[in-house]
Coordinates of N, CA and C in Angstrom, one line a residue:
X1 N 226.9 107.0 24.9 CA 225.5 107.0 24.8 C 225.0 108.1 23.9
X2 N 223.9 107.9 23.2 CA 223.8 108.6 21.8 C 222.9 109.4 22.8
X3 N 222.6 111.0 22.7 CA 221.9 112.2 23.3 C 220.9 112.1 22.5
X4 N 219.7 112.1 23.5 CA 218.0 112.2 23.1 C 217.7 113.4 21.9
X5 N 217.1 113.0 20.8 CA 216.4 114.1 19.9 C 215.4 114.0 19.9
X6 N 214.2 115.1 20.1 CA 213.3 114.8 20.3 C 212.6 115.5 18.5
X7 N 211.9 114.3 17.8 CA 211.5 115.1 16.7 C 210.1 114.8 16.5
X8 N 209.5 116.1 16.4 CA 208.0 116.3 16.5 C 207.6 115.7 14.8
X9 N 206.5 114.5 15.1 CA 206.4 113.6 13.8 C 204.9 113.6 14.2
X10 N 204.5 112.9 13.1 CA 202.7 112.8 13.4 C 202.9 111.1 13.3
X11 N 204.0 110.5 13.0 CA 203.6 108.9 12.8 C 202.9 108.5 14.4
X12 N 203.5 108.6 15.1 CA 203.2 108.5 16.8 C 201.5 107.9 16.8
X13 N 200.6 109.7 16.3 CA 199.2 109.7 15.9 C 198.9 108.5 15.2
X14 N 199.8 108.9 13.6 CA 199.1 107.7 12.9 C 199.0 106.5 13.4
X15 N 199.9 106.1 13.8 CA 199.8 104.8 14.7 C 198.7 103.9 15.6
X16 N 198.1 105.0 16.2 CA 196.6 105.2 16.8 C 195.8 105.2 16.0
X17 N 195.8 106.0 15.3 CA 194.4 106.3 14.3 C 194.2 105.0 13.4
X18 N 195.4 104.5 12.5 CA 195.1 104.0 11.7 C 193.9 102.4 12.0
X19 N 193.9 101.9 13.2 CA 193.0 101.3 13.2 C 191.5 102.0 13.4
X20 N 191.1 103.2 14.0 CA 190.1 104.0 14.4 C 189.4 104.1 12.6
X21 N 190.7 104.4 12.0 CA 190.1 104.5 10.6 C 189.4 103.1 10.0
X22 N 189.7 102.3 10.1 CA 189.5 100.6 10.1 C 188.6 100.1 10.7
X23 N 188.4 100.5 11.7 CA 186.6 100.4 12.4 C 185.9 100.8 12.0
X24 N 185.9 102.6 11.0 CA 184.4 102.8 10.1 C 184.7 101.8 9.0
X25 N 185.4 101.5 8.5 CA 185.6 100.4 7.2 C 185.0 99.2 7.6
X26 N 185.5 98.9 8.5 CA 185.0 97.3 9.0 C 183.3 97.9 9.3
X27 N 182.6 98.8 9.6 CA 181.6 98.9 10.0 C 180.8 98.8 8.6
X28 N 181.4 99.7 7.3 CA 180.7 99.7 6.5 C 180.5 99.0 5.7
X29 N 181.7 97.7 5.5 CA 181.8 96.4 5.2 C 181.0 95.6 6.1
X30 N 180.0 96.0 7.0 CA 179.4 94.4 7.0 C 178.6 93.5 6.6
X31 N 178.3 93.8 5.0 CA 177.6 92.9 4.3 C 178.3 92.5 3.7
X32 N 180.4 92.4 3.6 CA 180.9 91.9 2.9 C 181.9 91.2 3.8
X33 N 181.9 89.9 4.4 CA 182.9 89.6 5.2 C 184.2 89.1 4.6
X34 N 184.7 88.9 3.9 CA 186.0 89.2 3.3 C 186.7 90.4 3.0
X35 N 185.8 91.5 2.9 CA 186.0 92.6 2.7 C 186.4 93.2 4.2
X36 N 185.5 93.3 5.0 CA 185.4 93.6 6.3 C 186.7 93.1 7.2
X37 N 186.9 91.9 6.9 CA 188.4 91.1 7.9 C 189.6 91.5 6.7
X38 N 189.4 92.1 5.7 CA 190.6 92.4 5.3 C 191.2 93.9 5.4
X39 N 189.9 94.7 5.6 CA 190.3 95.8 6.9 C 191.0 95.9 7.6
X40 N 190.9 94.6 8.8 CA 191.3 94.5 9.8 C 192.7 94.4 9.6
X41 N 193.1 93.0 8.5 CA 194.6 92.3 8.2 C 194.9 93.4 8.1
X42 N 194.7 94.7 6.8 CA 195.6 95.6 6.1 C 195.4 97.1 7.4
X43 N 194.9 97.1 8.0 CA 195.3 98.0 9.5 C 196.3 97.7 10.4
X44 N 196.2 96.0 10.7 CA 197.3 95.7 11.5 C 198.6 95.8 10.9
X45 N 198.6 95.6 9.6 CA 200.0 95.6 8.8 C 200.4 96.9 8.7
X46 N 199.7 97.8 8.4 CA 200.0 99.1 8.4 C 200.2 99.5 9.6
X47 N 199.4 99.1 11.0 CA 200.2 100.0 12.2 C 201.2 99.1 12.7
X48 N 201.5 97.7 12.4 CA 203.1 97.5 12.4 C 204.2 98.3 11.6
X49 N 204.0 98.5 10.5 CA 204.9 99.0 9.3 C 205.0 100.3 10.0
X50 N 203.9 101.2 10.5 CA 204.3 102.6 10.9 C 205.2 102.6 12.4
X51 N 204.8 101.6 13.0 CA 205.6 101.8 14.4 C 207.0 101.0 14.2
X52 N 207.3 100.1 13.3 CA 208.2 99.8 13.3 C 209.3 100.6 12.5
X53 N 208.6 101.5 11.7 CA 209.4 102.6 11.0 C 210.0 103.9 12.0
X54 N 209.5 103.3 12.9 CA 210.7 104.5 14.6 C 211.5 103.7 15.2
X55 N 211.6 102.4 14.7 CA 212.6 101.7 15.8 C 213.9 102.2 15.7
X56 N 214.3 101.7 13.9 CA 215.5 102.9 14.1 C 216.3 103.9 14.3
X57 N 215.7 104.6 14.1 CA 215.8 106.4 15.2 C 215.6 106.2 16.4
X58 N 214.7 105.3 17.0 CA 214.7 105.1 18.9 C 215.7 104.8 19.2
X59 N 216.5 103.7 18.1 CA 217.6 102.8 18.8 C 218.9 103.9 18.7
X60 N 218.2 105.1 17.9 CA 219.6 105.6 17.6 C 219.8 107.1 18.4
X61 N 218.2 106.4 19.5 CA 218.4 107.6 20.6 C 217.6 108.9 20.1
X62 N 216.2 108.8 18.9 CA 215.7 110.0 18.9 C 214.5 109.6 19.8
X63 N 214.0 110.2 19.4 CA 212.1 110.2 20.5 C 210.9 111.0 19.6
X64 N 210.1 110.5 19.2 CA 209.0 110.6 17.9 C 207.5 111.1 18.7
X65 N 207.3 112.4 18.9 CA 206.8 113.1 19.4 C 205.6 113.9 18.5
X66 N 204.2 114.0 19.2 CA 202.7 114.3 18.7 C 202.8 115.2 19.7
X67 N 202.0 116.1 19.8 CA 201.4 116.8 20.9 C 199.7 117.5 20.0
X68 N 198.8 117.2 20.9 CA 197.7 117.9 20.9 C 197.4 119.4 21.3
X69 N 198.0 119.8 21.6 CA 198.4 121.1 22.6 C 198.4 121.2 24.0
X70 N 198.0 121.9 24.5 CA 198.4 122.1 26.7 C 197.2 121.8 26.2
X71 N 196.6 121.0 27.2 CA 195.1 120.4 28.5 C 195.1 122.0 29.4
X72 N 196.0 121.8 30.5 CA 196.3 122.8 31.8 C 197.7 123.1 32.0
X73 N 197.7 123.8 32.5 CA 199.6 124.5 32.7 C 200.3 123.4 33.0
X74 N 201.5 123.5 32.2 CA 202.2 122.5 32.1 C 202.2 121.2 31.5
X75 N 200.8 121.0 31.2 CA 200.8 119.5 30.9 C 199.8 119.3 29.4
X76 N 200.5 118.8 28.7 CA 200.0 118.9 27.3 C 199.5 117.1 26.8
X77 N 198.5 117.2 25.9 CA 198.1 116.1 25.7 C 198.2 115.8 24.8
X78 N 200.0 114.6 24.7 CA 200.5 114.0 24.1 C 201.2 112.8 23.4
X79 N 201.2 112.7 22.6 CA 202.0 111.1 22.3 C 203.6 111.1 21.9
X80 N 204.2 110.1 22.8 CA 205.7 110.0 22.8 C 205.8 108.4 22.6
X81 N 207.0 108.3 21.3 CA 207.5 107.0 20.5 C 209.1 106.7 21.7
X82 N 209.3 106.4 22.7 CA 210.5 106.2 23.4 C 210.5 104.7 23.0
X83 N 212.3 104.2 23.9 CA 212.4 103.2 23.9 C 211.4 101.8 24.4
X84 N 210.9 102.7 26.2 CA 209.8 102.0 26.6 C 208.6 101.6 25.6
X85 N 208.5 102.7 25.2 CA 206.9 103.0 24.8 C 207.0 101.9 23.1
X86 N 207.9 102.1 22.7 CA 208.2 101.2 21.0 C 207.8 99.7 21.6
X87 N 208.6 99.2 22.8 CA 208.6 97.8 23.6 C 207.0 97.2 23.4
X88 N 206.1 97.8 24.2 CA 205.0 97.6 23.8 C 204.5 97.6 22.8
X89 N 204.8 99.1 22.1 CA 204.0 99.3 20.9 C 203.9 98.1 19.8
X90 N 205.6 97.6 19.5 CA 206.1 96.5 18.6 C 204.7 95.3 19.2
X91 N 205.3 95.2 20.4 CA 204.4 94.0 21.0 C 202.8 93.5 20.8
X92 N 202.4 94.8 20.9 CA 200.8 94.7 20.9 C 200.2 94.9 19.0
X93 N 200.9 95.5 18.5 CA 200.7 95.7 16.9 C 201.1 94.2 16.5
X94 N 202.1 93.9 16.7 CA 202.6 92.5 15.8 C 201.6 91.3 16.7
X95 N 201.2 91.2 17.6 CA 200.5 90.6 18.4 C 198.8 90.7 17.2
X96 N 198.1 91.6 16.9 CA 197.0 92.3 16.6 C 197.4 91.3 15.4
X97 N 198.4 91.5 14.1 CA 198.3 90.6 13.1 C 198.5 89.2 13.3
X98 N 198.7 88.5 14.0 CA 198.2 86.9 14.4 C 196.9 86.8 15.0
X99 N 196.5 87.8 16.2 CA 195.0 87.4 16.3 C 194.1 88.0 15.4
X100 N 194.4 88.7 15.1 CA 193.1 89.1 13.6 C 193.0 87.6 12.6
X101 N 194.0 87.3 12.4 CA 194.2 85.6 11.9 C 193.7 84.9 12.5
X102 N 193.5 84.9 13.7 CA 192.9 83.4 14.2 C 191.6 84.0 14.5
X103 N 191.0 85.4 15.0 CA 190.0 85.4 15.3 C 189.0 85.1 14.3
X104 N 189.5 85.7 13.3 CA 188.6 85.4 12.5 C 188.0 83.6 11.8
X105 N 189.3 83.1 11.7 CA 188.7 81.8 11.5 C 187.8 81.2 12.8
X106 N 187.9 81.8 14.0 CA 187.5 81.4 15.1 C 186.1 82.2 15.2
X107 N 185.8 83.2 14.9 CA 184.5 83.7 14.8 C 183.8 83.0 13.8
X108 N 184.6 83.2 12.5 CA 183.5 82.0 11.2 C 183.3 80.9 11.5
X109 N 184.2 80.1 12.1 CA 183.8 78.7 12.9 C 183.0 78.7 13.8
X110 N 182.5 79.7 14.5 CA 181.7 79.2 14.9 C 180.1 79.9 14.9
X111 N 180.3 80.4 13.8 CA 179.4 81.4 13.0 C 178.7 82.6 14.2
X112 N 179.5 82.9 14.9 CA 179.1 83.9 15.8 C 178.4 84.8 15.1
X113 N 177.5 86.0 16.1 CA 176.4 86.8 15.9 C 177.3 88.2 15.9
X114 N 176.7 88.8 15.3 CA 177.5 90.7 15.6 C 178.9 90.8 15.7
X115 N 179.9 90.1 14.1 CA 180.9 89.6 14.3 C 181.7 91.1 13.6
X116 N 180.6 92.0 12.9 CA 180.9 93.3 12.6 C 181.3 94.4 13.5
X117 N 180.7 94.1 14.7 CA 180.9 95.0 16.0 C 182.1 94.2 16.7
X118 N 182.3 92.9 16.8 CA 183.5 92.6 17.3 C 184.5 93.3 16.9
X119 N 184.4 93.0 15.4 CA 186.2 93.5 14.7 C 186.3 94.4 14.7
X120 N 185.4 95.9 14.8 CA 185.3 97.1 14.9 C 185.8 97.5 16.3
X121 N 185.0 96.8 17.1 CA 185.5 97.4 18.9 C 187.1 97.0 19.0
X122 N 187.2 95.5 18.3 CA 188.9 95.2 18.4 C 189.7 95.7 17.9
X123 N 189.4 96.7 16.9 CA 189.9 97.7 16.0 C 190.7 99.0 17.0
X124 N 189.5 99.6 17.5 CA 189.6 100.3 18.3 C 190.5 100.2 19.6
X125 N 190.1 99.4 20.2 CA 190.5 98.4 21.6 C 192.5 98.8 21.0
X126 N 192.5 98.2 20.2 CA 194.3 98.0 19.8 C 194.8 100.0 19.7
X127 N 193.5 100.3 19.3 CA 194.4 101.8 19.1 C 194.3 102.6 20.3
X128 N 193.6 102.3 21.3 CA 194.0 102.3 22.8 C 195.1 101.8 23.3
X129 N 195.4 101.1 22.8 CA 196.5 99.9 23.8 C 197.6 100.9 23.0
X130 N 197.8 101.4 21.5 CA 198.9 101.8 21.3 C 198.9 103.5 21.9
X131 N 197.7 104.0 22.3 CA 197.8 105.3 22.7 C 198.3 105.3 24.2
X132 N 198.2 104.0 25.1 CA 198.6 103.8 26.2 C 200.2 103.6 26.0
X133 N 200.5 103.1 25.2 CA 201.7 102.8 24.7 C 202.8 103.8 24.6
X134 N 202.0 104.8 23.9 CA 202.6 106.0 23.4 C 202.4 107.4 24.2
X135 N 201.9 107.3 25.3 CA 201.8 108.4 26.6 C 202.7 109.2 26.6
X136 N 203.0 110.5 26.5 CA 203.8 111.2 27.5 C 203.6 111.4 28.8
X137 N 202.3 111.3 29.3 CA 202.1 111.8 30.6 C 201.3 111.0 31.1
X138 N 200.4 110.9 32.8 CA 199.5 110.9 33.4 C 198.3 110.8 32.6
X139 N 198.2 112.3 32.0 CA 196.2 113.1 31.6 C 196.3 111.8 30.2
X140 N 197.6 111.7 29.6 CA 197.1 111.1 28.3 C 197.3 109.5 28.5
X141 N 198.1 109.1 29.9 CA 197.7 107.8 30.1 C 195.8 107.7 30.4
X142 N 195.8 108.2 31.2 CA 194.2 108.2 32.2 C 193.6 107.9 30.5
X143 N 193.2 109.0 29.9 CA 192.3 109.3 28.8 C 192.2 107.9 27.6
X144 N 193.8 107.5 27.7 CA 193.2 106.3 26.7 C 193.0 104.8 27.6
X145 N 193.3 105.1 28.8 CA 193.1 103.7 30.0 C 191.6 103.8 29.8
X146 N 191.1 104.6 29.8 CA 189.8 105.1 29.8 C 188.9 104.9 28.4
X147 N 189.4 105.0 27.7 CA 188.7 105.1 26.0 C 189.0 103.1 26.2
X148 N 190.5 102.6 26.3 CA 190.2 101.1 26.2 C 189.2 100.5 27.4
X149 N 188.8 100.8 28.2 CA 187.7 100.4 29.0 C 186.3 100.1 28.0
X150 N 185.9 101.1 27.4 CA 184.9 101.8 26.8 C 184.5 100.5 25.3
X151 N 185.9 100.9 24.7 CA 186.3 100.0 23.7 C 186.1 98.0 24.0
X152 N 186.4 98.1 24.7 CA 186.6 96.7 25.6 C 185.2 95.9 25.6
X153 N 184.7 96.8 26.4 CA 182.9 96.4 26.6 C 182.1 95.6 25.8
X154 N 182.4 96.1 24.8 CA 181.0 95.1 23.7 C 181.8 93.7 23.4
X155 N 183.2 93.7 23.5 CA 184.3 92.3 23.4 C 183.8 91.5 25.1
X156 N 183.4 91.8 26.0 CA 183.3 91.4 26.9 C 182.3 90.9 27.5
X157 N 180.6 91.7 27.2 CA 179.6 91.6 26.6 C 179.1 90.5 25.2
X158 N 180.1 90.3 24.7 CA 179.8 90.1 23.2 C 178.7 89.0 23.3
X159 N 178.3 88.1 23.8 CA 177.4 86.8 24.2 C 176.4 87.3 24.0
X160 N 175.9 88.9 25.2 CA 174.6 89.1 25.3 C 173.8 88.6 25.9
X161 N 174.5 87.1 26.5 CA 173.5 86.4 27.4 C 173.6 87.2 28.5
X162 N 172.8 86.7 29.9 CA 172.7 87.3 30.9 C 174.0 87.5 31.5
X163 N 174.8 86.1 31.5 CA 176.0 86.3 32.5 C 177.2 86.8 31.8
X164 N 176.8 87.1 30.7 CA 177.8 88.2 29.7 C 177.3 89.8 30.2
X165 N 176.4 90.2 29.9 CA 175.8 91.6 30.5 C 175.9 91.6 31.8
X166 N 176.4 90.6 32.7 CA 176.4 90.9 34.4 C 177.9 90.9 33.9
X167 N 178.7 90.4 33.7 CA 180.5 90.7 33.5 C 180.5 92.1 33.0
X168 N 179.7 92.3 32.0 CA 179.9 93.7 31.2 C 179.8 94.6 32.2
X169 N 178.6 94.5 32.9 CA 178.1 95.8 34.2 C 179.1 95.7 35.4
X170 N 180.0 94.5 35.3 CA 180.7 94.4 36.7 C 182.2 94.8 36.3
X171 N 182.2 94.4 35.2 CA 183.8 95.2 34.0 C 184.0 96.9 34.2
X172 N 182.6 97.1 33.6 CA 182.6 99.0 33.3 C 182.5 99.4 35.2
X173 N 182.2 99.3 36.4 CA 182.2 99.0 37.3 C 183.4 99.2 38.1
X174 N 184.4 98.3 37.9 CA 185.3 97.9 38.3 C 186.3 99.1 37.5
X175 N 186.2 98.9 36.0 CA 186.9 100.0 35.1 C 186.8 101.5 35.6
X176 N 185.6 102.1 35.6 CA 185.3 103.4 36.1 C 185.7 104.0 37.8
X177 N 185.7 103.0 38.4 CA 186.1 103.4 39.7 C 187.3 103.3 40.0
X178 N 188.0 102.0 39.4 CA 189.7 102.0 39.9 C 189.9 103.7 38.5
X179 N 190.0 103.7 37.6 CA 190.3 104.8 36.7 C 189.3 105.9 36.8
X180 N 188.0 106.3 37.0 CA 187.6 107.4 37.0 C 187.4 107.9 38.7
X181 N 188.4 107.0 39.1 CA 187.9 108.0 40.9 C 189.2 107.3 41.3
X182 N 189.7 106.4 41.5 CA 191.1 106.6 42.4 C 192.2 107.2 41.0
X183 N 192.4 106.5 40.0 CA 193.7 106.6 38.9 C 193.3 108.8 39.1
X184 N 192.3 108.7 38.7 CA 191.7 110.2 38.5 C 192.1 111.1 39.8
X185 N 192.4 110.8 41.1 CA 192.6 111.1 41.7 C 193.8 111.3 42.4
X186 N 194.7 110.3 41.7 CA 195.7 109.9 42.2 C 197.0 110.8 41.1
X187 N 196.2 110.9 39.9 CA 196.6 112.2 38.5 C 196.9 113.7 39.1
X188 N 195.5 113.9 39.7 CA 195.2 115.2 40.1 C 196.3 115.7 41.2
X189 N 196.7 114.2 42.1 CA 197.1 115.0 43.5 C 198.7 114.9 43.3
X190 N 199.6 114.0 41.7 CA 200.4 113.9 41.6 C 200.8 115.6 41.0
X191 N 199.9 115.9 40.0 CA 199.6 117.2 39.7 C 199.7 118.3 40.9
X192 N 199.2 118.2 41.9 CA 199.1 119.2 42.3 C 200.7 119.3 43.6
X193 N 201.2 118.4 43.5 CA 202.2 118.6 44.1 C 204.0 118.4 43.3
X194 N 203.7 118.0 42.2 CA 204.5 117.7 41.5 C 204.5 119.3 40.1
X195 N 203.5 119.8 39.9 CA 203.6 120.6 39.0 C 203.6 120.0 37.3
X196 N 203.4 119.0 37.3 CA 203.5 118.4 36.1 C 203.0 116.7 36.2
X197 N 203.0 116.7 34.7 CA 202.3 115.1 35.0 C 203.5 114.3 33.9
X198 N 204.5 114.9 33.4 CA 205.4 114.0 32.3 C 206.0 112.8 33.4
X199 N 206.1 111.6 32.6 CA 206.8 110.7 32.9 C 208.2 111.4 33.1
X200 N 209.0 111.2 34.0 CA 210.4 111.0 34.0 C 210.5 112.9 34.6
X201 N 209.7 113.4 34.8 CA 209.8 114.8 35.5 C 208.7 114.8 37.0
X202 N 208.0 114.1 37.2 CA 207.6 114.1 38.3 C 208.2 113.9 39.2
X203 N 209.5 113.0 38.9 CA 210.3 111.8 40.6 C 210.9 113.9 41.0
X204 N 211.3 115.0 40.2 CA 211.9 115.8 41.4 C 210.9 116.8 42.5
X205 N 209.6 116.7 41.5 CA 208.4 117.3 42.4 C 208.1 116.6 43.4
X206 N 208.0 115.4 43.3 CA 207.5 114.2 44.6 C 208.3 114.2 45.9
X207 N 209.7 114.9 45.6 CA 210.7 114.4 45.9 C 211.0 115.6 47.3
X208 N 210.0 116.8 46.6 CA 210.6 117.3 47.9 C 208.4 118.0 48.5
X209 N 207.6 116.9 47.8 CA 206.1 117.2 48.5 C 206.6 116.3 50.0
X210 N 205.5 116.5 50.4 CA 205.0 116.2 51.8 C 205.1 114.6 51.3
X211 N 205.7 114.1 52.3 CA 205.8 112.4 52.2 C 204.7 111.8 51.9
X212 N 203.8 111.9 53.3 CA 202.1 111.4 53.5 C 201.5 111.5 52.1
X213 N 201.5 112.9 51.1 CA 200.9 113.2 49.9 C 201.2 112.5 49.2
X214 N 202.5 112.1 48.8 CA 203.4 111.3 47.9 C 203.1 109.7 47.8
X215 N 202.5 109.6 49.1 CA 202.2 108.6 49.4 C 200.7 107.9 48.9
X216 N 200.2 108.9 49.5 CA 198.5 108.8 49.0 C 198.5 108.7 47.3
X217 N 199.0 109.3 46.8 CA 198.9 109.8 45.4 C 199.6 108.3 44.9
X218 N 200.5 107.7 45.3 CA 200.9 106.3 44.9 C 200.2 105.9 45.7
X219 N 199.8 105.3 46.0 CA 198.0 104.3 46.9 C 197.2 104.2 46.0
X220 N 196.6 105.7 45.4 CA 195.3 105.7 44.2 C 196.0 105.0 43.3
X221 N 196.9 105.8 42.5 CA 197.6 105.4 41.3 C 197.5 103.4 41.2
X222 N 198.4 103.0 42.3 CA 198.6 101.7 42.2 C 197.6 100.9 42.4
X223 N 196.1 101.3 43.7 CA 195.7 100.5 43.9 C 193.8 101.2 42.7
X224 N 194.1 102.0 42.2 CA 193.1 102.3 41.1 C 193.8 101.4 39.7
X225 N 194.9 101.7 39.1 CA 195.6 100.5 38.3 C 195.0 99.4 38.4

């Protein structure tokens, strides 16, 4: 088995960003809708092209590593390209350039309203899904579970009718409470008994807390998820 290298890269970032960059584009393209949905196409192709440019080196056992700096002791707020994390990443990027394809023919068909703010929030929404993707820890799962909530809304909302704004208020709702009061809680208490929040370093902190704790702290986690 090939030994982990861990090499500090910014593609991880890029990877995320490049659609964030593509949502002011798509925003300032919306008097041009050809212009605006080919934003979208030439984002998704680019954050396939970038995440699929680590598969290599994953397979060959490195690990493609961002860091923001420490949040709080021990626990820094950052982005990790692993084998897990590429699984999705591939999945949800290559996924993003087929529905940008259909959505669009499916929004012009049916000449939908504020189809500028769609492709912009969906813009976003995907560079969530890849910052979830690309987690090292807890604080930087929570933070982008949290940012795709946010992002999500006006795609969920999008109707405007009444019973779209009652889903929207019962969405953000349901989102806020399972993630900003049990997930958030269930972070803090893994934190406070474990000394860290990295994936794959917690199981030896958990391992010798107080059962009951251990317990609670999986309760939030799973039943705020």
């Amino acid at each position: 088995m090939n030994e982990t290298v861990v090499i500090n890269s910014i593609r991880p970032l890029a990877a995320v960003l490049t659609s964030v960059l593509a949502a002011g584009l798509i925003l300032l393209s919306k008097n041009y809708p050809n212009v605006r949905e080919g934003w979208s196409i030439a984002a998704a192709l680019t954050k396939f092209g970038i995440i699929l440019s680590m598969l290599p080196g994953v397979l060959n056992g490195q690990v493609y590593r961002w860091s923001f700096g420490t949040f709080v002791s021990g626990v820094e707020f950052a982005l990790k390209a692993d084998m897990l994390g590429m699984i999705f990443g591939l999945l949800a990027s290559f996924l993003w350039i087929i529905t940008i394809l259909y959505t669009t023919g499916y929004m012009r068909g049916l000449e939908e309203h504020n189809q500028t703010r769609f492709f912009a929030a969906f813009a976003i929404s995907i560079s969530t899904a890849i910052g979830i993707a690309f987690s090292e820890n807890l604080l930087t799962l929570f933070v982008f579970y949290e940012l795709l909530s946010l992002a999500t809304y006006p795609l969920v909302a999008h109707n405007e009718n009444r019973k779209a704004r009652m889903a929207g208020r019962k969405y953000l709702a349901y989102t806020f409470l399972g993630g900003g009061v049990l997930v958030l809680g269930g972070t803090a208490l893994v934190y406070h008994l474990a000394g860290t929040l990295t994936f794959g370093e917690t199981a030896a902190g958990l391992a010798t807390a107080d059962p009951l704790l251990a317990q609670v702290a999986f309760a939030l986690l799973l039943f705020g998820s």
